[in-house]
mmCIF file of C-alpha atoms in Angstrom:
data_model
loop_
_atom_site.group_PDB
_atom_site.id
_atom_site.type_symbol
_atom_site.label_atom_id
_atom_site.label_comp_id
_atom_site.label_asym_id
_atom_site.label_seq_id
_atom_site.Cartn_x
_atom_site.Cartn_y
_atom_site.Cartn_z
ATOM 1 C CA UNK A 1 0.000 0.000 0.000
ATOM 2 C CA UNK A 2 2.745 2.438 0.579
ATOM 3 C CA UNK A 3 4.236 1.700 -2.741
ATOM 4 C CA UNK A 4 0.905 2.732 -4.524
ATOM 5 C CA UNK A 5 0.371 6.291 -2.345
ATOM 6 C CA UNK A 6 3.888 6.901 -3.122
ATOM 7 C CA UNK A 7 3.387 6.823 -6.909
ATOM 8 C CA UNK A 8 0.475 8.859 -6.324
ATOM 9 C CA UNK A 9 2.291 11.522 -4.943
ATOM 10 C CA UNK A 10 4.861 11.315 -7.198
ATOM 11 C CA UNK A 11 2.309 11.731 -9.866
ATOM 12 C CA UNK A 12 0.600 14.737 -8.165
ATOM 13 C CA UNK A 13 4.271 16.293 -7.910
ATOM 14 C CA UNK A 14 4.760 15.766 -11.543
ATOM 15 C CA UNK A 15 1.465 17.244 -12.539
ATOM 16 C CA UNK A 16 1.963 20.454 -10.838
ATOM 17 C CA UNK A 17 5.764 20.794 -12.282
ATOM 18 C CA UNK A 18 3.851 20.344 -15.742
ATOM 19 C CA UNK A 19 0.953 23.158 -14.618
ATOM 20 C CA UNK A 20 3.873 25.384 -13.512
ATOM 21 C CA UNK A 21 5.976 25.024 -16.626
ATOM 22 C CA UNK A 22 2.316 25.811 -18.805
ATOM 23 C CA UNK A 23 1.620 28.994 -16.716
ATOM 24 C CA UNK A 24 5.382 30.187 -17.147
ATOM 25 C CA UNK A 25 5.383 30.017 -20.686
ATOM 26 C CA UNK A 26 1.927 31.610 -20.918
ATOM 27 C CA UNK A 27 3.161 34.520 -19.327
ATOM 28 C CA UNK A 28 6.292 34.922 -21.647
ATOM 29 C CA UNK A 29 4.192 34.827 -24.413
ATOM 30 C CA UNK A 30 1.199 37.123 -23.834
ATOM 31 C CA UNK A 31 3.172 39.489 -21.839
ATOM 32 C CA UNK A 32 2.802 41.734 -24.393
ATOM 33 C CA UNK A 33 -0.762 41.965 -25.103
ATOM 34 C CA UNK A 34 -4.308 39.867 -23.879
ATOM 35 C CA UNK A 35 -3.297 40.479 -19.945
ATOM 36 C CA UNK A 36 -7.277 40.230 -19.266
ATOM 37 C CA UNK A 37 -7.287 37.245 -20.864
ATOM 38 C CA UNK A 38 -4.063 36.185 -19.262
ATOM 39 C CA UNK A 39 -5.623 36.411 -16.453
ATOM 40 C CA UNK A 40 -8.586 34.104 -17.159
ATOM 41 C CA UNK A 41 -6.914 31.694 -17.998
ATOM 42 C CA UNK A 42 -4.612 31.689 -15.048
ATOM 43 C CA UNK A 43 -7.902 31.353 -13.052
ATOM 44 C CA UNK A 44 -9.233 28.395 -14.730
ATOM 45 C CA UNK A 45 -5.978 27.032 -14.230
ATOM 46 C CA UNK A 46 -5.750 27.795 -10.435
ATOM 47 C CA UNK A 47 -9.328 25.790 -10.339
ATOM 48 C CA UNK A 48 -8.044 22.510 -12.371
ATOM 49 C CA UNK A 49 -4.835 22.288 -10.152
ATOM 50 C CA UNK A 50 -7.399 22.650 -7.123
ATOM 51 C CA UNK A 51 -9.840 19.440 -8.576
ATOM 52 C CA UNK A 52 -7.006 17.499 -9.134
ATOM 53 C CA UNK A 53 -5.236 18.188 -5.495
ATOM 54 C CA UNK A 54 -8.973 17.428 -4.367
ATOM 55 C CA UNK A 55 -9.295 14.227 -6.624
ATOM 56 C CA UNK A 56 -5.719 12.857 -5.364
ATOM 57 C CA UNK A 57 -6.484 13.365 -1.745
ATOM 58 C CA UNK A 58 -9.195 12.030 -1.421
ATOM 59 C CA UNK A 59 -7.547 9.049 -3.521
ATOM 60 C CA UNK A 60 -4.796 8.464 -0.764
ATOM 61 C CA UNK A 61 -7.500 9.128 1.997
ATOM 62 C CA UNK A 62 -10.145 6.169 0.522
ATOM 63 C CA UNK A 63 -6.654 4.075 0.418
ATOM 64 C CA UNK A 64 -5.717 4.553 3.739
ATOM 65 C CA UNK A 65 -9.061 3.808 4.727
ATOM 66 C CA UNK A 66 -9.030 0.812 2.949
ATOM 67 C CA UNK A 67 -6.145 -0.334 4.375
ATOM 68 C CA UNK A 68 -7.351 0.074 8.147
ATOM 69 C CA UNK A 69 -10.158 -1.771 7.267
ATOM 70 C CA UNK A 70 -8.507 -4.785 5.594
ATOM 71 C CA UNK A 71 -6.343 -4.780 8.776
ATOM 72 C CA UNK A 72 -9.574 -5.037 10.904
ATOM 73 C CA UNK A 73 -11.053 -7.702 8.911
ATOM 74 C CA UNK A 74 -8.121 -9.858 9.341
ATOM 75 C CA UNK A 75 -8.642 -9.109 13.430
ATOM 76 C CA UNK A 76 -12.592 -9.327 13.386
ATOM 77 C CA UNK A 77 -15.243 -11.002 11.171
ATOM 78 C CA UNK A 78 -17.925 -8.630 11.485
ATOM 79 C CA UNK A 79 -16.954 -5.417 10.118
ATOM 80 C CA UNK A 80 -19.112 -6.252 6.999
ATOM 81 C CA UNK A 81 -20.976 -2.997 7.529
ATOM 82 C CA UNK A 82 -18.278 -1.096 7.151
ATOM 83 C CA UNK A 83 -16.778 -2.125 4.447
ATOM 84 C CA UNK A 84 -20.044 -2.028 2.113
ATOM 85 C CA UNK A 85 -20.540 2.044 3.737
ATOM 86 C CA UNK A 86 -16.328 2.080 2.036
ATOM 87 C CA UNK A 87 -17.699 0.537 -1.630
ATOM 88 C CA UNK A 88 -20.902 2.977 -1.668
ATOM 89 C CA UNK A 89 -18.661 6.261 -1.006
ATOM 90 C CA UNK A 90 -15.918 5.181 -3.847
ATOM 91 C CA UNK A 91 -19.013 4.311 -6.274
ATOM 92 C CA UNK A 92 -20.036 8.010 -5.133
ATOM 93 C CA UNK A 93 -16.561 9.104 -5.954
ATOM 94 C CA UNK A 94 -16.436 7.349 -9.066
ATOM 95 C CA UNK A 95 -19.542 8.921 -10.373
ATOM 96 C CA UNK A 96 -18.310 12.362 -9.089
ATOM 97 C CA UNK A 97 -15.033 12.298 -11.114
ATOM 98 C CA UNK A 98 -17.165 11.085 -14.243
ATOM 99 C CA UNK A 99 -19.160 14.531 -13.971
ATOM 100 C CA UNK A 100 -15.903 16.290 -13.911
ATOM 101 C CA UNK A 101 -14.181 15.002 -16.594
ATOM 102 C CA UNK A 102 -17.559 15.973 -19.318
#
């Protein structure tokens, strides 16, 4: 399990070197002229880097939890309850991140 939220976070890292690299070269280029629209797009930027931050965490949080409870199980038999509350909010997840992708 730590192998998997350490790729994670290596991805997140990666994805915000790529977002920082786009927003540099943005500014080089319409430095000149468009700063309104500069500054849109900076915005909508700002928001994406926010969903994604929000997507991943909540990634490594529904992993931990996972974890915890696959621990328990191994302890206990009857923590069935739980772990079908665990599959309902990652379906809810699921469905969430299909809305923000269209």
């Amino acid at each position: 399990m730590l192998v998997l939220l350490l790729l994670v976070l290596l991805l997140l890292m990666m994805l915000l070197l790529l977002l920082l690299l786009v927003l540099q070269q943005q500014q080089q280029q319409q430095h000149h002229h468009h700063h309104h629209q500069q500054q849109q797009q900076q915005q909508q930027q700002q928001q994406q880097q926010q969903q994604q931050y929000q997507h991943v965490s909540t990634c490594i949080y529904t992993l931990k939890q996972q974890n915890k409870q696959q621990q328990h199980h191994h302890r206990h038999h009857h923590h069935h309850h739980q772990l079908q509350q665990q599959q309902q909010q990652q379906q809810q997840q699921q469905e969430q991140q299909q809305q923000h992708q269209e």
